[in-house]
Short mmCIF file of C-alpha atoms and ligand atoms in Angstrom, two decimals:
data_model
loop_
_atom_site.label_atom_id
_atom_site.label_comp_id
_atom_site.label_asym_id
_atom_site.label_seq_id
_atom_site.Cartn_x
_atom_site.Cartn_y
_atom_site.Cartn_z
CA MET A 1 118.36 166.02 99.85
CA LYS A 2 121.49 167.71 98.46
CA ILE A 3 122.68 166.98 94.94
CA ARG A 4 125.64 168.15 92.83
CA ASP A 5 125.05 170.56 89.96
CA PHE A 6 124.03 168.93 86.70
CA GLY A 7 127.20 169.50 84.63
CA LEU A 8 125.64 169.38 81.19
CA GLU A 9 122.62 171.53 81.99
CA THR A 10 124.80 174.08 83.80
CA PHE A 11 127.04 174.30 80.74
CA PHE A 12 124.04 174.68 78.42
CA GLU A 13 122.57 177.40 80.63
CA LYS A 14 125.36 179.65 79.36
CA TYR A 15 125.24 178.88 75.62
CA GLU A 16 122.07 177.05 74.56
CA PHE A 17 120.11 180.21 73.82
CA THR A 18 122.99 182.48 72.86
CA ALA A 19 125.44 180.54 70.66
CA PRO A 20 124.27 180.85 67.03
CA TYR A 21 125.53 177.45 65.82
CA LEU A 22 124.42 174.60 68.05
CA LEU A 23 126.42 171.67 66.73
CA THR A 24 125.97 169.43 69.76
CA GLN A 25 122.24 169.29 70.45
CA SER A 26 120.67 165.97 71.36
CA ASP A 27 117.13 166.92 70.38
CA CYS A 28 116.04 166.69 66.77
CA GLU A 29 114.40 169.35 64.61
CA THR A 30 111.18 170.47 66.24
CA MET A 31 107.66 171.25 64.95
CA SER A 32 105.19 174.01 65.68
CA THR A 33 101.86 173.48 67.44
CA LYS A 34 100.19 174.32 64.14
CA GLU A 35 102.13 171.62 62.30
CA ILE A 36 101.15 169.00 64.87
CA LEU A 37 97.49 169.99 64.78
CA ALA A 38 97.57 169.82 60.96
CA LEU A 39 98.31 166.09 61.24
CA GLU A 40 94.77 165.45 62.50
CA PRO A 41 91.99 167.34 60.70
CA GLY A 42 89.52 168.87 63.18
CA SER A 43 91.95 168.83 66.09
CA GLU A 44 92.56 172.59 66.13
CA GLU A 45 89.05 173.36 67.35
CA GLU A 46 89.32 170.67 70.02
CA TYR A 47 92.73 171.96 71.13
CA LEU A 48 91.47 175.53 71.47
CA ASN A 49 88.60 174.33 73.65
CA LEU A 50 90.69 172.27 76.08
CA ARG A 51 89.95 173.03 79.73
CA LEU A 52 93.14 173.92 81.56
CA GLY A 53 92.61 172.29 84.92
CA TYR A 54 94.78 169.71 86.65
CA SER A 55 95.17 166.42 84.85
CA GLU A 56 95.65 162.85 86.13
CA THR A 57 98.99 162.13 87.85
CA TRP A 58 99.35 158.90 85.85
CA GLY A 59 98.58 160.74 82.59
CA ASP A 60 95.58 161.04 80.29
CA PRO A 61 94.14 157.50 79.97
CA GLU A 62 93.87 157.79 76.18
CA LEU A 63 97.51 158.88 76.00
CA ARG A 64 98.54 155.93 78.19
CA GLU A 65 96.70 153.63 75.81
CA ILE A 66 98.49 155.11 72.80
CA ILE A 67 101.89 154.78 74.52
CA ALA A 68 101.14 151.15 75.43
CA GLY A 69 100.53 150.57 71.72
CA LEU A 70 104.19 151.38 70.98
CA TYR A 71 105.13 148.21 72.91
CA LYS A 72 104.54 144.54 72.12
CA THR A 73 103.19 143.41 75.48
CA MET A 74 101.97 146.49 77.34
CA SER A 75 98.56 147.84 78.26
CA LYS A 76 97.45 151.19 79.66
CA GLU A 77 98.00 150.01 83.27
CA ASP A 78 101.71 149.49 82.53
CA VAL A 79 102.21 153.13 81.54
CA PHE A 80 103.02 156.07 83.81
CA VAL A 81 103.27 159.48 82.13
CA ILE A 82 105.95 161.88 83.41
CA HIS A 83 107.00 165.49 82.99
CA GLY A 84 109.99 165.00 80.66
CA ALA A 85 112.39 162.10 80.91
CA GLN A 86 114.32 163.83 83.65
CA GLU A 87 111.45 163.49 86.09
CA GLY A 88 111.28 159.76 85.37
CA ILE A 89 114.98 159.20 86.07
CA PHE A 90 114.94 161.26 89.23
CA ALA A 91 111.80 159.66 90.62
CA TYR A 92 112.91 156.11 89.75
CA MET A 93 116.34 156.45 91.34
CA ASN A 94 114.88 158.05 94.44
CA VAL A 95 112.28 155.39 95.02
CA MET A 96 114.65 152.53 94.23
CA LEU A 97 117.91 153.42 95.96
CA ASP A 98 118.15 152.91 99.70
CA GLU A 99 121.03 153.30 102.09
CA GLY A 100 123.79 150.81 101.30
CA ASP A 101 122.51 149.93 97.80
CA HIS A 102 124.88 149.62 94.89
CA MET A 103 123.98 150.27 91.27
CA ILE A 104 125.80 149.99 87.97
CA ALA A 105 125.49 152.75 85.39
CA GLN A 106 126.52 152.52 81.79
CA PHE A 107 129.13 155.24 81.30
CA PRO A 108 129.48 157.90 79.96
CA ASN A 109 125.84 158.62 80.61
CA TYR A 110 123.35 161.36 81.32
CA GLN A 111 124.33 162.51 84.81
CA ALA A 112 120.87 162.04 86.30
CA ALA A 113 121.27 158.27 85.89
CA TYR A 114 124.00 158.00 88.53
CA GLU A 115 123.90 161.27 90.48
CA VAL A 116 121.13 160.25 92.88
CA ALA A 117 123.34 157.34 93.97
CA ASN A 118 125.88 159.96 95.11
CA SER A 119 123.22 161.64 97.23
CA VAL A 120 121.67 158.68 99.04
CA PRO A 121 123.78 158.04 102.17
CA GLY A 122 125.78 154.85 101.83
CA ALA A 123 124.63 154.19 98.26
CA SER A 124 127.22 153.82 95.52
CA TYR A 125 127.59 153.14 91.82
CA SER A 126 130.07 151.55 89.46
CA LYS A 127 130.70 152.60 85.89
CA TRP A 128 130.15 150.13 83.09
CA MET A 129 132.19 151.75 80.33
CA VAL A 130 131.11 151.99 76.72
CA LYS A 131 134.41 151.44 74.90
CA ASP A 132 136.02 152.92 71.85
CA ASN A 133 137.11 150.43 69.18
CA GLY A 134 138.75 153.08 67.00
CA SER A 135 135.84 153.70 64.66
CA GLY A 136 132.88 153.29 67.01
CA TRP A 137 131.71 152.01 70.38
CA TYR A 138 130.92 148.69 72.06
CA VAL A 139 130.18 147.21 75.49
CA ASP A 140 131.59 144.13 77.21
CA PHE A 141 129.06 141.99 79.08
CA ASP A 142 131.74 140.05 80.99
CA GLU A 143 132.87 143.38 82.44
CA LEU A 144 129.30 144.16 83.41
CA GLU A 145 128.93 140.87 85.25
CA ALA A 146 132.25 141.42 87.02
CA LEU A 147 130.93 144.70 88.45
CA ILE A 148 128.01 143.03 90.23
CA GLN A 149 128.36 143.02 94.02
CA PRO A 150 126.24 141.31 96.70
CA ASN A 151 124.41 144.62 97.34
CA THR A 152 123.87 145.53 93.66
CA LYS A 153 120.22 146.38 93.19
CA LEU A 154 119.96 147.73 89.68
CA ILE A 155 121.64 148.39 86.38
CA ALA A 156 120.97 151.62 84.48
CA VAL A 157 121.57 151.58 80.74
CA ASN A 158 121.05 154.17 78.06
CA THR A 159 120.43 152.68 74.65
CA PRO A 160 120.81 154.42 72.21
CA ASP A 161 123.45 156.10 74.30
CA ASN A 162 124.07 159.77 74.97
CA PRO A 163 126.82 160.81 74.20
CA THR A 164 128.39 157.98 72.15
CA GLY A 165 125.53 157.16 69.77
CA TYR A 166 126.16 153.48 70.58
CA THR A 167 123.08 151.28 70.74
CA MET A 168 122.66 147.69 71.80
CA THR A 169 121.47 145.21 69.18
CA ASN A 170 118.40 143.14 70.04
CA ALA A 171 120.74 140.22 70.75
CA GLU A 172 122.73 142.37 73.20
CA ILE A 173 119.54 143.54 74.91
CA GLN A 174 118.77 139.85 75.46
CA LYS A 175 122.26 139.27 76.92
CA LEU A 176 121.75 142.18 79.30
CA ILE A 177 118.41 140.78 80.42
CA ASP A 178 119.92 137.31 80.93
CA ILE A 179 122.49 138.85 83.30
CA CYS A 180 119.80 140.78 85.19
CA ARG A 181 117.69 137.63 85.52
CA LYS A 182 120.61 135.52 86.68
CA HIS A 183 121.43 138.02 89.46
CA ASP A 184 117.82 139.09 90.09
CA LEU A 185 118.54 142.76 89.36
CA TYR A 186 116.24 145.62 88.43
CA LEU A 187 116.93 147.26 85.08
CA PHE A 188 116.44 150.93 84.25
CA SER A 189 116.54 151.36 80.50
CA ASP A 190 116.69 154.93 79.27
CA GLU A 191 115.50 154.64 75.68
CA VAL A 192 114.81 158.31 74.99
CA TYR A 193 116.73 158.14 71.68
CA LYS A 194 114.87 155.10 70.42
CA GLY A 195 113.14 155.24 67.06
CA VAL A 196 115.95 156.58 64.90
CA GLU A 197 118.12 153.52 64.38
CA LEU A 198 120.48 154.13 61.47
CA ASP A 199 121.55 150.53 60.80
CA GLY A 200 118.18 149.18 59.70
CA GLU A 201 117.53 147.06 62.83
CA LYS A 202 114.51 148.33 64.77
CA ARG A 203 115.27 147.87 68.48
CA ASP A 204 112.87 146.30 70.96
CA TRP A 205 111.75 148.20 74.04
CA VAL A 206 113.59 146.56 76.92
CA ALA A 207 110.56 146.43 79.25
CA ASP A 208 108.78 144.14 76.78
CA HIS A 209 111.32 141.43 77.62
CA TYR A 210 111.90 141.66 81.36
CA GLU A 211 109.39 142.11 84.17
CA LYS A 212 111.88 143.88 86.45
CA ALA A 213 112.77 146.44 83.78
CA VAL A 214 111.37 149.88 83.19
CA SER A 215 111.67 151.57 79.81
CA LEU A 216 111.97 155.33 79.69
CA GLY A 217 110.60 157.09 76.60
CA VAL A 218 110.04 160.74 75.76
CA MET A 219 108.86 163.21 73.13
CA SER A 220 111.98 165.38 73.54
CA LYS A 221 114.54 163.66 71.35
CA ALA A 222 113.63 161.63 68.26
CA TYR A 223 110.27 163.42 68.01
CA GLY A 224 111.89 166.85 68.47
CA LEU A 225 109.17 167.92 70.90
CA ALA A 226 111.13 168.73 74.06
CA GLY A 227 108.89 171.71 74.78
CA LEU A 228 105.96 169.40 75.45
CA ARG A 229 107.83 167.95 78.46
CA VAL A 230 106.02 164.64 78.08
CA GLY A 231 107.73 161.34 78.76
CA TRP A 232 106.74 157.91 80.06
CA ILE A 233 107.88 155.01 82.15
CA VAL A 234 106.59 151.62 81.09
CA SER A 235 106.88 148.48 83.16
CA LYS A 236 105.14 145.30 84.23
CA ASP A 237 106.33 146.09 87.76
CA HIS A 238 103.37 148.11 89.04
CA ASP A 239 104.85 148.43 92.49
CA ILE A 240 107.64 150.61 91.07
CA LEU A 241 105.16 152.65 89.03
CA LYS A 242 103.00 153.28 92.10
CA LYS A 243 105.98 154.42 94.15
CA MET A 244 107.03 156.75 91.36
CA ALA A 245 103.54 158.21 91.10
CA ARG A 246 103.64 159.03 94.83
CA TYR A 247 107.04 160.63 94.32
CA LYS A 248 105.69 162.68 91.43
CA ASN A 249 103.30 164.30 93.89
CA TYR A 250 106.37 166.15 95.17
CA LEU A 251 107.57 167.03 91.67
CA SER A 252 105.23 168.09 88.84
CA ILE A 253 102.05 166.49 90.34
CA CYS A 254 100.62 166.07 86.84
CA ASP A 255 101.40 166.93 83.25
CA SER A 256 100.16 169.77 81.08
CA VAL A 257 96.80 169.27 79.38
CA PRO A 258 97.79 170.94 76.06
CA SER A 259 101.04 168.95 75.99
CA GLU A 260 99.29 165.66 76.53
CA TYR A 261 96.81 166.50 73.77
CA LEU A 262 99.58 167.34 71.28
CA THR A 263 101.51 164.23 72.31
CA LYS A 264 98.52 162.04 71.47
CA ILE A 265 98.44 163.47 67.96
CA ALA A 266 102.20 163.20 67.47
CA LEU A 267 102.23 159.57 68.64
CA LYS A 268 99.36 158.68 66.32
CA HIS A 269 101.76 159.83 63.56
CA SER A 270 104.82 158.31 65.19
CA ASP A 271 106.07 156.40 62.14
CA GLU A 272 106.04 159.38 59.81
CA ILE A 273 107.68 161.75 62.32
CA LEU A 274 110.42 159.24 63.17
CA GLU A 275 111.05 158.45 59.52
CA LYS A 276 111.44 162.14 58.73
CA THR A 277 113.92 162.50 61.62
CA ARG A 278 115.83 159.37 60.64
CA LYS A 279 116.25 160.61 57.06
CA LEU A 280 117.47 164.00 58.30
CA ILE A 281 120.04 162.42 60.62
CA GLN A 282 121.16 159.99 57.91
CA LYS A 283 121.72 162.89 55.50
CA HIS A 284 123.68 164.80 58.14
CA VAL A 285 125.80 161.79 59.04
CA GLU A 286 126.78 161.51 55.37
CA ILE A 287 127.76 165.21 55.35
CA GLY A 288 129.63 164.62 58.62
CA ASN A 289 131.48 161.61 57.17
CA GLU A 290 132.70 163.75 54.27
CA PHE A 291 133.82 166.44 56.71
CA PHE A 292 135.75 163.92 58.82
CA ALA A 293 137.31 162.38 55.69
CA ARG A 294 138.66 165.84 54.83
CA HIS A 295 140.06 166.25 58.36
CA GLY A 296 141.31 162.78 59.24
CA ASP A 297 144.47 164.31 60.73
CA LEU A 298 142.42 166.31 63.26
CA PHE A 299 139.64 163.91 64.34
CA GLU A 300 138.65 160.27 64.69
CA ASN A 301 135.15 159.90 63.25
CA LYS A 302 132.70 157.72 65.23
CA PRO A 303 129.33 158.07 63.50
CA PRO A 304 126.22 157.27 65.57
CA MET A 305 124.58 153.82 65.30
CA ALA A 306 121.27 155.34 66.38
CA GLY A 307 119.97 158.66 67.61
CA PRO A 308 121.26 162.15 66.91
CA VAL A 309 124.51 162.29 68.91
CA ALA A 310 128.05 161.05 68.35
CA PHE A 311 131.21 161.26 70.43
CA HIS A 312 134.16 162.00 68.13
CA LYS A 313 137.80 162.14 69.15
CA LEU A 314 139.99 165.22 68.83
CA LYS A 315 143.54 164.41 67.70
CA ILE A 316 144.85 167.98 68.12
CA ASP A 317 147.31 168.35 70.98
CA MET A 318 145.20 170.69 73.10
CA PRO A 319 142.73 169.90 75.91
CA VAL A 320 139.33 169.22 74.32
CA ALA A 321 137.58 171.60 76.74
CA ASP A 322 139.85 174.45 75.53
CA PHE A 323 139.23 173.51 71.91
CA CYS A 324 135.45 173.58 72.41
CA GLN A 325 135.71 176.88 74.29
CA LEU A 326 137.68 178.41 71.42
CA ALA A 327 135.07 177.23 68.88
CA VAL A 328 132.22 178.88 70.75
CA ASP A 329 134.18 182.04 71.57
CA LYS A 330 135.57 182.60 68.07
CA LYS A 331 132.77 181.34 65.88
CA GLY A 332 129.70 180.73 68.05
CA VAL A 333 129.88 176.97 67.35
CA LEU A 334 128.77 174.96 70.35
CA LEU A 335 130.26 171.51 71.03
CA LEU A 336 130.29 169.54 74.27
CA PRO A 337 133.68 168.42 75.60
CA ALA A 338 134.05 165.01 77.29
CA THR A 339 134.84 166.74 80.57
CA ILE A 340 131.12 167.54 80.89
CA TYR A 341 130.58 163.77 81.01
CA GLU A 342 133.35 163.36 83.58
CA VAL A 343 135.46 161.61 80.97
CA ASP A 344 139.10 162.61 80.97
CA GLU A 345 139.76 161.97 77.29
CA GLN A 346 139.73 163.93 74.05
CA TYR A 347 136.12 163.33 72.97
CA PHE A 348 133.48 165.88 72.09
CA ARG A 349 129.78 165.44 71.37
CA MET A 350 128.28 166.41 68.06
CA GLY A 351 124.52 166.49 67.33
CA TYR A 352 123.11 165.60 63.90
CA GLY A 353 119.39 166.15 64.39
CA ARG A 354 118.89 169.86 63.79
CA ALA A 355 117.98 171.17 60.32
CA ASN A 356 120.82 173.72 60.37
CA PHE A 357 123.49 171.05 60.89
CA PRO A 358 125.14 171.70 57.46
CA GLU A 359 125.40 175.43 58.20
CA ALA A 360 126.78 174.86 61.72
CA LEU A 361 129.29 172.31 60.40
CA ALA A 362 130.43 174.76 57.71
CA LYS A 363 131.07 177.37 60.44
CA PHE A 364 133.04 174.78 62.39
CA GLU A 365 135.15 174.08 59.32
CA GLU A 366 135.76 177.81 58.84
CA PHE A 367 136.93 177.90 62.45
CA LEU A 368 139.41 175.06 61.77
CA TYR A 369 140.98 177.00 58.89
CA GLU A 370 140.92 180.41 60.55
CA GLU A 371 142.62 179.10 63.70
CA GLY A 372 145.23 177.24 61.66
CA PHE A 373 144.17 173.72 62.71
CA ALA A 374 143.29 172.77 59.13
CA LYS A 375 145.65 173.63 56.30
C1 PLP B 1 119.86 160.00 77.98
C2 PLP B 1 118.94 161.09 78.37
N1 PLP B 1 117.95 160.82 79.24
C3 PLP B 1 117.10 161.77 79.64
C4 PLP B 1 117.20 163.06 79.18
C5 PLP B 1 116.24 164.12 79.69
O1 PLP B 1 115.27 164.36 78.73
P1 PLP B 1 114.11 165.43 78.97
O2 PLP B 1 114.60 166.70 78.39
O3 PLP B 1 112.93 164.91 78.25
O4 PLP B 1 113.86 165.54 80.45
C6 PLP B 1 118.22 163.39 78.29
C7 PLP B 1 118.37 164.77 77.80
O5 PLP B 1 119.35 165.16 77.22
C8 PLP B 1 119.11 162.38 77.88
O6 PLP B 1 120.10 162.62 77.03
#
């Protein structure tokens, strides 16, 4: 199968490990192996003695049990462990989309969610736009329903959303499920940013409420543990999980034993890790709000509702891609222009989850003065 380049990852390839001020990252501050092991006394010895053979394609049974415990209605059998969220999206879309199928993808979105539809002959997708209300983002469920065609098979949502930072309320999740039920559609719910809601309402996992839904979770984002490459797909639809497991045999085959071990520890301490991350993001959003208040003539501020990313609007009369290029060239400050998300408007993505956010934002502000944008 042929597939287009992944725009965001191709862009990051150039800057992610060279630009000194990463002001756009979607992963939160990470931890060391030592710090994770310190959460569980006695685990270091066990970790050092792990045998490094193949592991189970479906994931370590104890890990599956722990993941099921994050949900209200799930058991170990409903959990399929994957090698990073990316593998889950790619496998799901490949096993679900057949020739002639139509899907609807929330948009803008992580490219993997809709790109497979471009590669399956005769398959297609429609964009369900997350919309700007001036100070934030919202979705329109009437518009979603209007996009449904006779051959629509599934809807792919991303909540909390990358890049807008928009997240559905629990009432909206219910509305979405009602539409899927009414039209008998599958639902792919990418929830990799779940766990760091900033408005005080803890969101439900979508798969807990709809038997044709899968929920995608991962250690990469809110937990800051992208290097583990551990994610999961949870669903009551075991037929989908089985098909994905067969597909995984052509991808990673199984996950890494040390990563699964460390994930078990991190998830046993889920609440404290997520609370630490939430507080960090909250603090950075406050610093960001002050920054945007100082530069209201240059930007429209759209703080995230949940998760570490926000999609702000540039008011300067210059293409946003050029503006972002100038920031990285002149000052080493990395931002993501909307063009990477195939959005032809003046937005750029900012990330609030890294510990050096205040320093990176200060460099960005220096850039604004030095280039004469701010007076
Ligand atoms: C919405 C969304 N889904 C999935 C992924 C992939 O995550 P992972 O790095 O765990 O494969 C990302 C990464 O940026 C993402 O933003």
